[in-house]
Coordinates of C-alpha atoms in Angstrom, one line a residue:
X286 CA -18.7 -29.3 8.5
X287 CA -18.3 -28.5 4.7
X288 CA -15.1 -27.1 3.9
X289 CA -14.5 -23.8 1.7
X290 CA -12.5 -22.4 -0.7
X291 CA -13.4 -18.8 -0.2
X292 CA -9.7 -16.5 0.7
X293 CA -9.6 -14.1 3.1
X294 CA -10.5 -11.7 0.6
X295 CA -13.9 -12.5 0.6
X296 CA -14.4 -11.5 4.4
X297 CA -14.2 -8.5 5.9
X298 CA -13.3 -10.1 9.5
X299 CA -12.4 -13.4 10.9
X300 CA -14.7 -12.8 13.9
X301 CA -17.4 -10.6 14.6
X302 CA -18.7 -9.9 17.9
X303 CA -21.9 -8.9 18.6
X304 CA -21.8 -7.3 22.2
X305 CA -19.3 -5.6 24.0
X306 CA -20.0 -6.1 27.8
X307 CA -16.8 -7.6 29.8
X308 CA -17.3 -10.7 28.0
X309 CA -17.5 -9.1 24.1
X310 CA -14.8 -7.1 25.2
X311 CA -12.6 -9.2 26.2
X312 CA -13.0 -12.1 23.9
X313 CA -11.9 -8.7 21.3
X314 CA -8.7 -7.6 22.5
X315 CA -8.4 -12.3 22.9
X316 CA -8.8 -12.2 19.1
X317 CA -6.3 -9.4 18.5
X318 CA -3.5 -10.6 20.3
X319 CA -4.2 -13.8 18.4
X320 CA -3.7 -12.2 15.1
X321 CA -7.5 -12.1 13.9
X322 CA -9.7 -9.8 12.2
X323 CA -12.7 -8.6 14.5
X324 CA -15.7 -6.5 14.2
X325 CA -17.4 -5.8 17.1
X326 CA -21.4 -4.1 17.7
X327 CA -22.8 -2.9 20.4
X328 CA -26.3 -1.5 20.2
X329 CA -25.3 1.1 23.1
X330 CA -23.2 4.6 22.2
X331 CA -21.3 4.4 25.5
X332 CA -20.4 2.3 28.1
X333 CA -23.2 1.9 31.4
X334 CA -21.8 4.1 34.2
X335 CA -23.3 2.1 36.6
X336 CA -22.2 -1.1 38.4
X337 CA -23.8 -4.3 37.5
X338 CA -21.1 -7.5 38.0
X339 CA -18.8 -6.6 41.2
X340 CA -16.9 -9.4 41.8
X341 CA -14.4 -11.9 39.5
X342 CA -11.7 -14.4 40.2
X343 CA -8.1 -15.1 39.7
X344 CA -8.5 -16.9 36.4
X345 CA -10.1 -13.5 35.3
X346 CA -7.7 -11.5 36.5
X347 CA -4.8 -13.7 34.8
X348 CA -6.6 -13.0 31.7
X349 CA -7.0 -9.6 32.1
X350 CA -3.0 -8.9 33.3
X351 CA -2.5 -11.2 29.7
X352 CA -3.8 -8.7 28.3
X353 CA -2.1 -5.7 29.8
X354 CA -4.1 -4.3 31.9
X355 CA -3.7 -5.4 35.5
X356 CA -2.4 -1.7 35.9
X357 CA -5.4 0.1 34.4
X358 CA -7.9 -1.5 36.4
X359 CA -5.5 -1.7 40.2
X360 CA -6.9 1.5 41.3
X361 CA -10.3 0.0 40.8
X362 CA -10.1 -3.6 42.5
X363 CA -9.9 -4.4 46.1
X364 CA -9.3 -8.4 46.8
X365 CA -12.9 -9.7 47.7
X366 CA -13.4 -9.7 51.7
X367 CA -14.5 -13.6 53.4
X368 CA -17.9 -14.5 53.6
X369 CA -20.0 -15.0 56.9
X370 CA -23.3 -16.5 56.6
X371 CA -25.4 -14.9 59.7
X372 CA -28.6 -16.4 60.8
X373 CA -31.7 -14.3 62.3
X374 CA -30.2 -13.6 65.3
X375 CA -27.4 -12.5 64.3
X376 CA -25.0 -15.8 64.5
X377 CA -22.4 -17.0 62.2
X378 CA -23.4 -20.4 61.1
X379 CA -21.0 -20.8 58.0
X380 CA -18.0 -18.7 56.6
X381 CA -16.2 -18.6 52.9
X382 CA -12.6 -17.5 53.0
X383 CA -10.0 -17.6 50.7
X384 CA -6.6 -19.6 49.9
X385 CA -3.5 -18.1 51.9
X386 CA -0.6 -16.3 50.4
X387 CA 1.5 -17.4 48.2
X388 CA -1.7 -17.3 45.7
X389 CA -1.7 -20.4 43.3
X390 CA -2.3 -17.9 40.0
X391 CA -0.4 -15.1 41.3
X392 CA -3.3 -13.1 42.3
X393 CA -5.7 -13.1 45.2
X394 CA -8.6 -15.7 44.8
X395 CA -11.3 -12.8 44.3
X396 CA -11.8 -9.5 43.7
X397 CA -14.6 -6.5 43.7
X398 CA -14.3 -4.2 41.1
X399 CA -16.1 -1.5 39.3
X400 CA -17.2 -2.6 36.6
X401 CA -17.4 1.0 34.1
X402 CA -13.3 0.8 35.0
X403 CA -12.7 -2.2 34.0
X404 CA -14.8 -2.1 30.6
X405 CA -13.5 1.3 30.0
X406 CA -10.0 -0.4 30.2
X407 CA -11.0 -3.0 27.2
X408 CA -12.8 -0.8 25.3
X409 CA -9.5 2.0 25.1
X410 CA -7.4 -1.5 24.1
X411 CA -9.5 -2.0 21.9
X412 CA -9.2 1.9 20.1
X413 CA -5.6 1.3 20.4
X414 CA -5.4 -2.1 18.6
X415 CA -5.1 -2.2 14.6
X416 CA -7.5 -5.0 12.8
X417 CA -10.1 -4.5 15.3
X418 CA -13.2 -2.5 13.9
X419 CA -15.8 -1.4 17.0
X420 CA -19.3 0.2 16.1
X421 CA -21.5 1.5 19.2
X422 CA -25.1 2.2 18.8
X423 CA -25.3 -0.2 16.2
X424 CA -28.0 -3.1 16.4
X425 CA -27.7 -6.6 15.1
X426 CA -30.6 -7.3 13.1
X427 CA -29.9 -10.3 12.0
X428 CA -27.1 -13.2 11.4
X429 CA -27.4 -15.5 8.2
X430 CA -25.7 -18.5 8.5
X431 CA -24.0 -21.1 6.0
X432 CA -21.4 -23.6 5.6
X433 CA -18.4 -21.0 4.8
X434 CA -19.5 -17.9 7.5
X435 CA -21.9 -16.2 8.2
X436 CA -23.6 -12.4 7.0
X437 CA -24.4 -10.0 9.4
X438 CA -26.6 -7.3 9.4
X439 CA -26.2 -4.3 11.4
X440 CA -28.2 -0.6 11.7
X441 CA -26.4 2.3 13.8
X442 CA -28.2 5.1 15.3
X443 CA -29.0 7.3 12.3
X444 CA -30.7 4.2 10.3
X445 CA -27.6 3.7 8.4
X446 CA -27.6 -0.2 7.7
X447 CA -24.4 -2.7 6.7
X448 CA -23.5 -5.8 6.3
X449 CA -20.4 -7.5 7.7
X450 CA -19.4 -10.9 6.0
X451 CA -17.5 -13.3 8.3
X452 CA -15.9 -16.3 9.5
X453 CA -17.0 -16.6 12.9
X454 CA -19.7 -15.0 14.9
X455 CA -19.8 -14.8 18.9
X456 CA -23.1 -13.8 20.2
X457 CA -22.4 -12.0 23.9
X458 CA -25.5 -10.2 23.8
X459 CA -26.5 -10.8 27.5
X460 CA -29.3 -12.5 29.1
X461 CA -31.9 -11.6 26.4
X462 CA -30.0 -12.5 23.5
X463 CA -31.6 -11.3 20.6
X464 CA -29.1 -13.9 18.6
X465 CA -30.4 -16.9 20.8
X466 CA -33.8 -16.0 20.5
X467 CA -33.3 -15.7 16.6
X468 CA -32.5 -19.3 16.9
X469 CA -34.8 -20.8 18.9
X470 CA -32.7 -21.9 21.4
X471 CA -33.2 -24.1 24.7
X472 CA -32.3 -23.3 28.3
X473 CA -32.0 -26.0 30.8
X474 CA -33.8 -24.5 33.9
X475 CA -32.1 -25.7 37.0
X476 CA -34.8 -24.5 38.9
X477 CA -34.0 -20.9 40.5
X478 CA -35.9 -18.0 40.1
X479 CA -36.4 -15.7 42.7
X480 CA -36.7 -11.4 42.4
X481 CA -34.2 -9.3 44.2
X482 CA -33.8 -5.5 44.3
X483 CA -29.5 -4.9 43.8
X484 CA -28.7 -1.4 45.6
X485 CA -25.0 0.3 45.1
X486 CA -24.2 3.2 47.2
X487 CA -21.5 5.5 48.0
X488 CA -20.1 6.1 51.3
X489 CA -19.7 9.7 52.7
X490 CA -16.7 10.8 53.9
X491 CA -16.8 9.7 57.4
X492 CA -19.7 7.5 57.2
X493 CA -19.9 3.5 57.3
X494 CA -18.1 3.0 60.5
X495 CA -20.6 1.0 62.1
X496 CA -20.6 -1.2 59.1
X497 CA -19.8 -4.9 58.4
X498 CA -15.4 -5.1 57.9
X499 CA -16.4 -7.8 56.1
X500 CA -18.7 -9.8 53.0
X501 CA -22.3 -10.9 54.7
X502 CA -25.2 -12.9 53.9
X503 CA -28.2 -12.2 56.3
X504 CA -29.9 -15.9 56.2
X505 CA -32.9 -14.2 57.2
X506 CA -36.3 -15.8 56.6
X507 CA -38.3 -12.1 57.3
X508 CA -36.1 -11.3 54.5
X509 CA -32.8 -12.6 53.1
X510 CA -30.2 -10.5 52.1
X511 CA -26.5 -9.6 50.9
X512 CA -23.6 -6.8 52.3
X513 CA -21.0 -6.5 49.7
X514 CA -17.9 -4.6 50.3
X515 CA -16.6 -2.7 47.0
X516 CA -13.5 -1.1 46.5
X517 CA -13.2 2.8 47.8
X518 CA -16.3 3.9 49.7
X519 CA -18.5 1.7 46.8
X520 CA -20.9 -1.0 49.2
X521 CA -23.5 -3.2 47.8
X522 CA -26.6 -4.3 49.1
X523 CA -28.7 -6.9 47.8
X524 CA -32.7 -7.6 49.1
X525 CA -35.1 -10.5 48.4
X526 CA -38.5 -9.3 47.0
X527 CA -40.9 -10.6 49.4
X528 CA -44.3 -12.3 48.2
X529 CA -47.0 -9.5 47.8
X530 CA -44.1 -6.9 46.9
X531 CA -43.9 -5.4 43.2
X532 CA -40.2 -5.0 41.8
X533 CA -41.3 -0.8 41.1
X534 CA -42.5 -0.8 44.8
X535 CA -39.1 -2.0 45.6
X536 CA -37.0 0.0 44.2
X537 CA -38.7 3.4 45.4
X538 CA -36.1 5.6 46.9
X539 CA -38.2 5.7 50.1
X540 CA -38.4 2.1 50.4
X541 CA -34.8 1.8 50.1
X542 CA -34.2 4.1 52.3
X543 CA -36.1 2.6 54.8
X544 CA -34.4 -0.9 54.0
X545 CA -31.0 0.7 54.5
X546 CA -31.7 2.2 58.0
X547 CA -30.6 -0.8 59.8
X548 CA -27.2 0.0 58.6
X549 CA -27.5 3.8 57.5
X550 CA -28.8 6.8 57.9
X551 CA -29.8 9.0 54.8
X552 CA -27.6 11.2 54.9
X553 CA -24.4 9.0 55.2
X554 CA -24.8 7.5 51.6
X555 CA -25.5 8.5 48.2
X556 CA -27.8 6.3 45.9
X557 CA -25.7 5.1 42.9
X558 CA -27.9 2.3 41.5
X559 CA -31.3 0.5 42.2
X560 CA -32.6 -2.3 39.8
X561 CA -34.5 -5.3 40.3
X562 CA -33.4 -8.5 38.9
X563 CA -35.0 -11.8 38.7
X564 CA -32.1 -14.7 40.2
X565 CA -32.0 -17.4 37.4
X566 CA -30.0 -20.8 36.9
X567 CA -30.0 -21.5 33.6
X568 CA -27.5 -23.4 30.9
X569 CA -27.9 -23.3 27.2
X570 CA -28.7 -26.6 26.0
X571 CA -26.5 -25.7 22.4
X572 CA -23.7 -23.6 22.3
X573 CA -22.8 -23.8 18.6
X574 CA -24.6 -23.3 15.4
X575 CA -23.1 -23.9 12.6
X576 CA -20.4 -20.6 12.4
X577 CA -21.8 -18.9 15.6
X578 CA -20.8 -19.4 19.6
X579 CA -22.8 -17.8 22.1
X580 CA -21.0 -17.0 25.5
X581 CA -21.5 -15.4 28.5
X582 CA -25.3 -14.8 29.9
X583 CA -25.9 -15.4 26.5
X584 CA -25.1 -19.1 27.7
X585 CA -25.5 -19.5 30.9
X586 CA -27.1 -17.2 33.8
X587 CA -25.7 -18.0 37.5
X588 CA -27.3 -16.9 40.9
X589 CA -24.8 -14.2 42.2
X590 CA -24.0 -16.7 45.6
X591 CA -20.3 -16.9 44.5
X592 CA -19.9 -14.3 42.2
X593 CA -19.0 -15.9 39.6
X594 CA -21.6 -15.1 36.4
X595 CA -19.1 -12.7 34.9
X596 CA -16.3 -15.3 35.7
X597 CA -18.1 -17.7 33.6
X598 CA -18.4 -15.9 30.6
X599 CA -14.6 -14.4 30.5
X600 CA -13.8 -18.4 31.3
X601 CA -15.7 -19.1 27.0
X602 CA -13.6 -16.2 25.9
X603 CA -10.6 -17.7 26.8
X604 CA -11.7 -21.1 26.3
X605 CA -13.0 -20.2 22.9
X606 CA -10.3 -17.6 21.5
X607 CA -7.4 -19.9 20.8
X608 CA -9.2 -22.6 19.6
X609 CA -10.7 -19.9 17.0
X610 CA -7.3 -18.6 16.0
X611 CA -6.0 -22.3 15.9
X612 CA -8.7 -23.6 13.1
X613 CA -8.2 -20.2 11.9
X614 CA -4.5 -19.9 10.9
X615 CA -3.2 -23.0 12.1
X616 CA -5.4 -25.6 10.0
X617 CA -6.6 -27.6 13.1
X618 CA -9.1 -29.9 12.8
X619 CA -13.0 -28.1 13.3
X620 CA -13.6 -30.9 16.1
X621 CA -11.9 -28.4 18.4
X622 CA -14.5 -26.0 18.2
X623 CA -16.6 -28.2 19.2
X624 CA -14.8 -28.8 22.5
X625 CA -15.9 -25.4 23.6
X626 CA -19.0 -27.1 25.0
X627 CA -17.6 -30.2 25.7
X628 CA -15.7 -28.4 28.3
X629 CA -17.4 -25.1 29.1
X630 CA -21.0 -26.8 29.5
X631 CA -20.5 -29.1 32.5
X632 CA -18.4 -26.2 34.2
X633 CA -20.5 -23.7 33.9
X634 CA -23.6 -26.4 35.2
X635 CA -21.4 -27.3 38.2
X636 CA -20.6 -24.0 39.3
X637 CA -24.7 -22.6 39.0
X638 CA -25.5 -25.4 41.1
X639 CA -23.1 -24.8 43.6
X640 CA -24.3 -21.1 43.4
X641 CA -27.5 -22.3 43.5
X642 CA -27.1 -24.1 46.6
X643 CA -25.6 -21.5 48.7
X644 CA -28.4 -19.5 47.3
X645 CA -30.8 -21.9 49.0
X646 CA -29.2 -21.7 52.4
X647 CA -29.0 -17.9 52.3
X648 CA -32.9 -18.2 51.4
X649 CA -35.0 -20.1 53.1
X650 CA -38.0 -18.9 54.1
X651 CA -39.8 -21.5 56.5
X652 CA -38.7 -20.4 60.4
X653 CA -38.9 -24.0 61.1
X654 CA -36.3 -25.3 58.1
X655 CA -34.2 -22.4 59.0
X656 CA -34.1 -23.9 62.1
X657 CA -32.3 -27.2 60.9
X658 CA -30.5 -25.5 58.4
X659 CA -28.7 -23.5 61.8
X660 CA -28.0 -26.6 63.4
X661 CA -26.4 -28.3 60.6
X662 CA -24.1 -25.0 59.8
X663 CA -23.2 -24.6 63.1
X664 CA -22.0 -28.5 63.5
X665 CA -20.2 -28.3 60.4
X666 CA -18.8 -24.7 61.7
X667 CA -17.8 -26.5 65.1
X668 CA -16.1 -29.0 62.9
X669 CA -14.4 -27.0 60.5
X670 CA -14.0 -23.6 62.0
X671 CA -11.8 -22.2 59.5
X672 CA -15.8 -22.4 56.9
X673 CA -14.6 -22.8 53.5
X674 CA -11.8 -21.8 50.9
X675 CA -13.9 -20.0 47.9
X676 CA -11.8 -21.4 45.4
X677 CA -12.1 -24.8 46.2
X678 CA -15.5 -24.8 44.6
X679 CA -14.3 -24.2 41.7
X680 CA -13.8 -27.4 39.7
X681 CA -11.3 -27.9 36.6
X682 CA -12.4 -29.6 33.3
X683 CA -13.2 -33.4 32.6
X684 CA -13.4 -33.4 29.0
X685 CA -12.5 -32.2 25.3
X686 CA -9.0 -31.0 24.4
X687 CA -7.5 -33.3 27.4
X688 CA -4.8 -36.1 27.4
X689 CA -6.3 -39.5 27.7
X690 CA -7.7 -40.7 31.1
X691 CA -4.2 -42.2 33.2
X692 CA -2.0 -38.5 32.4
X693 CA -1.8 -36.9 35.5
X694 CA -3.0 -33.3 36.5
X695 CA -5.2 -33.2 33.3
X696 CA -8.0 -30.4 33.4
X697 CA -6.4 -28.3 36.1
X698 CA -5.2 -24.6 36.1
X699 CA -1.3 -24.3 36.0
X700 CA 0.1 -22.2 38.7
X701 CA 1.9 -19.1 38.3
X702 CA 4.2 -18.1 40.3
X703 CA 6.3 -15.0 40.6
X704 CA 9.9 -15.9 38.2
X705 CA 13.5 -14.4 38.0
X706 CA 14.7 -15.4 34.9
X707 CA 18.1 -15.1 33.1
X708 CA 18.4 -11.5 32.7
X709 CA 17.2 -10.9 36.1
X710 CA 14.0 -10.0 34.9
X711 CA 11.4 -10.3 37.4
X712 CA 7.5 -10.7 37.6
X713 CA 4.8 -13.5 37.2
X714 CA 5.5 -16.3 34.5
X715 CA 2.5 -15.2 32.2
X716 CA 4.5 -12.1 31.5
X717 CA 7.4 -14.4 30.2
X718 CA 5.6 -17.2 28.1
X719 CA 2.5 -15.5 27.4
X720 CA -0.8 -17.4 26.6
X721 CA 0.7 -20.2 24.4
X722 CA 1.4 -23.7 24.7
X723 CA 4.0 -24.5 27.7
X724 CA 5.6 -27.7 28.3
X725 CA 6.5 -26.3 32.4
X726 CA 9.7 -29.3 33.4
X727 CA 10.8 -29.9 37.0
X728 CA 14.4 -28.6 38.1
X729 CA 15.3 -32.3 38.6
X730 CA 13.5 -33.4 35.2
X731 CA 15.7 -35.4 32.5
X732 CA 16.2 -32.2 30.7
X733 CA 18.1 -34.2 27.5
X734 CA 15.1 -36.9 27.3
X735 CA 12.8 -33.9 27.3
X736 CA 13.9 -32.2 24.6
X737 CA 15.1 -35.0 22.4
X738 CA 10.7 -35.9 22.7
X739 CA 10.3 -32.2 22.0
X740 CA 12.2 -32.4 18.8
X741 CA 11.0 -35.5 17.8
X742 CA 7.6 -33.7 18.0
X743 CA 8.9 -30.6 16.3
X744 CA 9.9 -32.7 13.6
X745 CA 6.5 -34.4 13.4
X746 CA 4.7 -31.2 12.3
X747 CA 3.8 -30.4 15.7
X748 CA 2.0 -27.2 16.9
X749 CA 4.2 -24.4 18.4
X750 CA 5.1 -24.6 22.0
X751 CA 7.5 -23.0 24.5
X752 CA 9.7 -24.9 27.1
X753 CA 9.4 -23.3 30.6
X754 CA 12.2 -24.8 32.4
X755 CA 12.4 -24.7 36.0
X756 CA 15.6 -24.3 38.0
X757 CA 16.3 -25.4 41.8
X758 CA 15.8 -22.4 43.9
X759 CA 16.1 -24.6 46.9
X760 CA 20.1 -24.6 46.3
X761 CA 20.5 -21.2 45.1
X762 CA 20.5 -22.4 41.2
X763 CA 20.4 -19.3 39.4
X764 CA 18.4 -19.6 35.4
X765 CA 21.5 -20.0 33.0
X766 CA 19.3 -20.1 29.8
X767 CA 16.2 -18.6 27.5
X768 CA 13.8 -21.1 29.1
X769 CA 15.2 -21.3 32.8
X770 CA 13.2 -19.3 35.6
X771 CA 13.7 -19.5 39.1
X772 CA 10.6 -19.4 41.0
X773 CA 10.8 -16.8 44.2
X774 CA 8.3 -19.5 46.6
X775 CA 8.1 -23.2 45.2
X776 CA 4.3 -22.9 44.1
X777 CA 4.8 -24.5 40.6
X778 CA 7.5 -26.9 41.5
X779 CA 5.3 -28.2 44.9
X780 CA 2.3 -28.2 42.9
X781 CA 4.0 -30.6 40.5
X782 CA 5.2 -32.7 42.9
X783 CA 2.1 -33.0 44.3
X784 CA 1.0 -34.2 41.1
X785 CA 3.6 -36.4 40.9
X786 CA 4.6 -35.3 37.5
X787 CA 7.7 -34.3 36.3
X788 CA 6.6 -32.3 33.4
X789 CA 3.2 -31.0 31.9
X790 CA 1.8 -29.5 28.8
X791 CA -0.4 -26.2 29.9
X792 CA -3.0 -24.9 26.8
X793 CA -3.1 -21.4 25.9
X794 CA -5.9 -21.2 28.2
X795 CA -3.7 -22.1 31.1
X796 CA -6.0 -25.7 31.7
X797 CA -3.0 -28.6 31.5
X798 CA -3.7 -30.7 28.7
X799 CA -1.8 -33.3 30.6
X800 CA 1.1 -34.6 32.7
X801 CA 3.5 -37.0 33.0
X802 CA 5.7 -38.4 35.8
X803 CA 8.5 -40.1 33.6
X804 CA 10.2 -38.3 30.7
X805 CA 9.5 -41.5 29.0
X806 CA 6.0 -40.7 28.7
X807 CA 6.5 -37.1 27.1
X808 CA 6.4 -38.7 23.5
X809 CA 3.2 -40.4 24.3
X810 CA 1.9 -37.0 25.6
X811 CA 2.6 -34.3 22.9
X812 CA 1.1 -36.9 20.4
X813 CA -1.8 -37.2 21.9
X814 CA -2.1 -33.7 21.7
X815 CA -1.2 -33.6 18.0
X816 CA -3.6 -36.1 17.0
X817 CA -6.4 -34.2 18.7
X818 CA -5.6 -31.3 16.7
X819 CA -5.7 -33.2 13.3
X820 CA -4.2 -30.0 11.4
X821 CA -5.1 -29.9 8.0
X822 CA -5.2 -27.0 5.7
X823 CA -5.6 -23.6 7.4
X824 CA -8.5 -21.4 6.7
X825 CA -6.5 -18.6 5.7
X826 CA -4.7 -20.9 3.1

């Protein structure tokens, strides 16, 4: 891509966002705490009161605690409850669980949440933040693109139009996305389209007893369905739309109603939210044009099976957000950016079919292929009885801003585990190091050969990175120095031993570039990394 010679005069923000869902929102306050200049539009005054997404992850949660807000939102998360599948008489024929204590991120696997809470928490970090300009009930109407940025056109409410120019432009505009439709651009259809009616209620004091204690999927061919348990008296139903049925039909309170009464009498409940939806899997086929990223459903749109569509789109924001900041005001190389699809695009693709698999299990429809898909669950059940962790279907990366092929632990998540350090501070390491770069050493790592390759790589012009410097809790080794942490349960130290390495370089991201199992090796490592970010000239310059 053309390089400019326009200053940062000639902008009026590094990024502008156009949406401000969870995934706008987020990849907002990203930009902030990475020093950039956002505008953000939304074409709705206020936030949707009403649930949509109910459940994310522990690699959303670690980016939302990054950003400060772990606190905000407790009071409105509950950690998601295993999965049983039943079958149409009522047996279990497969089960989804989650990872034991100590958690590998230092959260639970999976949450529910309410999901007015938790944007409500962005959107006041956001009012708080300077260098971060938000307009509601303003429209996109269009985004003109060229070599240097980009011009965006925006109306509020009242008819009042402006024009925004810019660097960068992310398009989290949802499902519809008026900005990928602009473009003409592709979706691969992995083949999944089925209607569902979503229905969120609210317990009455006293009421629910009788219900589920935990997450089920009613692998019914008369009709397949979903119980969801939310956090506080909040539980979710979901219902396949049968042939013949019309989604209005559907979603008549008397129908409902008469859906619910398996589980519910009327007057144990109040309605919160009824809305059809059509099930898609689908993966943008081109994630970049030219100045402008689109992320989230605006992407990709993923089956709800393992909850993960909102997971996927807070996975581009991070992914995306320091690579931004990087070309931005660091001068790397604009071949980074284009690693946001080299790594984002077969993840989100695994993960939707994975979703879209479970989806087929939970709805088939042909008494007889239910039949065999019983048998087959309950062998695998007989086998296996503990089902399966949820986590473990999620995969890591296999390409773009990675250490060569041979570097161990590449594309995997770096633990977190919960730290003392030297001041007797305590609390998970993210709180400590923050989202940068982190070369994490063993307690029993060649601590001078390290840092003689760390200044060799300093001197080099290297990026900024922090040492994170493991000491032996095992002998009561208490952290002496800046960069020393004691971890309270060996999850990062037996992780990397399980990796074999004695030291590895984590992203801002919290993906591990790479590893290494000899201190030889870290030269060999950081320069890899170096030469992948071919700095040149920073934007800003």
């Amino acid at each position: 891509m053309t390089e400019h010679n326009e200053t940062a005069e000639n902008f009026d923000a590094d990024v502008v966002i156009v949406g401000l869902g969870p995934v706008g929102a987020t990849a907002a306050n990203l930009a902030h705490d990475l020093g950039l200049r956002v505008v953000a539009f939304d074409r709705a005054a206020e936030i949707e009161k009403r649930p949509r997404a109910i459940g994310f992850d522990q690699e959303a949660m670690r980016v939302f605690a990054g950003l400060g807000l772990a606190e905000a939102i407790a009071d409105h998360t509950m950690p998601y409850r295993p999965s049983e599948y039943r079958n149409a008489d009522g047996r279990v024929i497969k089960r989804i669980g989650a990872a034991p204590p100590p958690h590998l991120l230092g959260w639970a696997p999976n949450y529910v949440f309410d999901q007015p809470h938790l944007e409500g928490a962005l959107r006041r970090r956001l009012e708080r933040s300077d260098g971060v300009d938000v307009h509601l009930g303003t429209e996109v109407t269009d985004v003109r693109l060229d070599d240097d940025g980009a011009a965006v056109d925006a109306v509020d409410a009242a008819g009042r139009p402006r024009t925004v120019r810019t660097r960068y432009v992310l398009a989290c505009d949802g499902g519809a996305s008026p900005s990928r439709r602009r473009l003409g651009l592709r979706m691969d259809d992995l083949e999944f389209d089925q209607p569902w009616l979503v229905v969120d209620l609210l317990l009455r004091p006293g009421a629910g007893a009788g219900l589920p204690r935990t997450n089920v999927q009613y692998c019914e061919p008369a009709r397949p369905s979903t119980f969801v348990v939310g956090p506080g008296n909040h539980r979710r139903w979901e219902f396949m739309i049968n042939p013949g049925e019309r989604p209005e039909d559907v979603s008549d309170p008397d129908v409902i109603r008469a859906l619910l009464s398996r589980w519910l009498a009327p007057g144990e409940y109040d309605l919160w939210r009824a809305s059809a939806y059509r099930f898609h899997a689908l993966v943008l086929t081109q994630w970049r044009v030219r100045r402008l990223f689109l992320l989230g459903d605006a992407a990709h749109m993923t089956p709800p099976f393992l909850a993960q569509g909102m997971c996927q789109g807070i996975r581009d924001a991070a992914n995306l957000m320091w690579k931004l900041a990087l070309r931005l005001r660091a001068g790397a190389d604009d071949a980074l950016l284009d690693t946001y699809q080299r790594e984002r695009e077969p993840h989100v693709r695994q993960v939707t079919l994975t979703a879209k698999e479970f989806g087929h299990v939970i709805c088939e429809r042909d008494a007889g292929l239910a039949a065999e898909r019983d048998a087959g669950l309950l062998a695998e059940l007989a086998a296996r009885p503990e089902g399966t962790v949820r986590q473990s279907l999620i995969p890591g990366l296999h390409a773009g801003f990675l250490a060569p092929q041979g570097f161990p632990a590449r594309g995997d998540l770096l633990p977190q585990p919960r730290v003392t350090d030297a001041r007797s501070g305590a609390g998970l390491l993210d709180e400590f190091t923050g989202s940068s770069f982190r070369l994490v050493l063993r307690h029993d790592t060649d601590r001078a050969a390290a840092e003689s390759a760390l200044r060799a790589h300093l001197y080099e012009g290297g990026f900024p990175l922090r040492l994170v410097r493991l000491v032996d809790a095992g002998r009561g080794a208490a952290p002496a120095g800046p960069d020393e942490y004691r971890e309270e349960q060996p999850v990062l130290d037996g992780w990397l031993r399980r990796q074999s390495c004695v030291a590895v370089l984590a992203r801002p991201d919290h993906y591990v570039f790479g590893g290494v199992r000899s201190t030889d090796d870290l030269g060999a490592l950081l320069a890899a990394a170096r030469r992948q970010l071919r700095t040149a000239a920073p934007e800003s310059a």
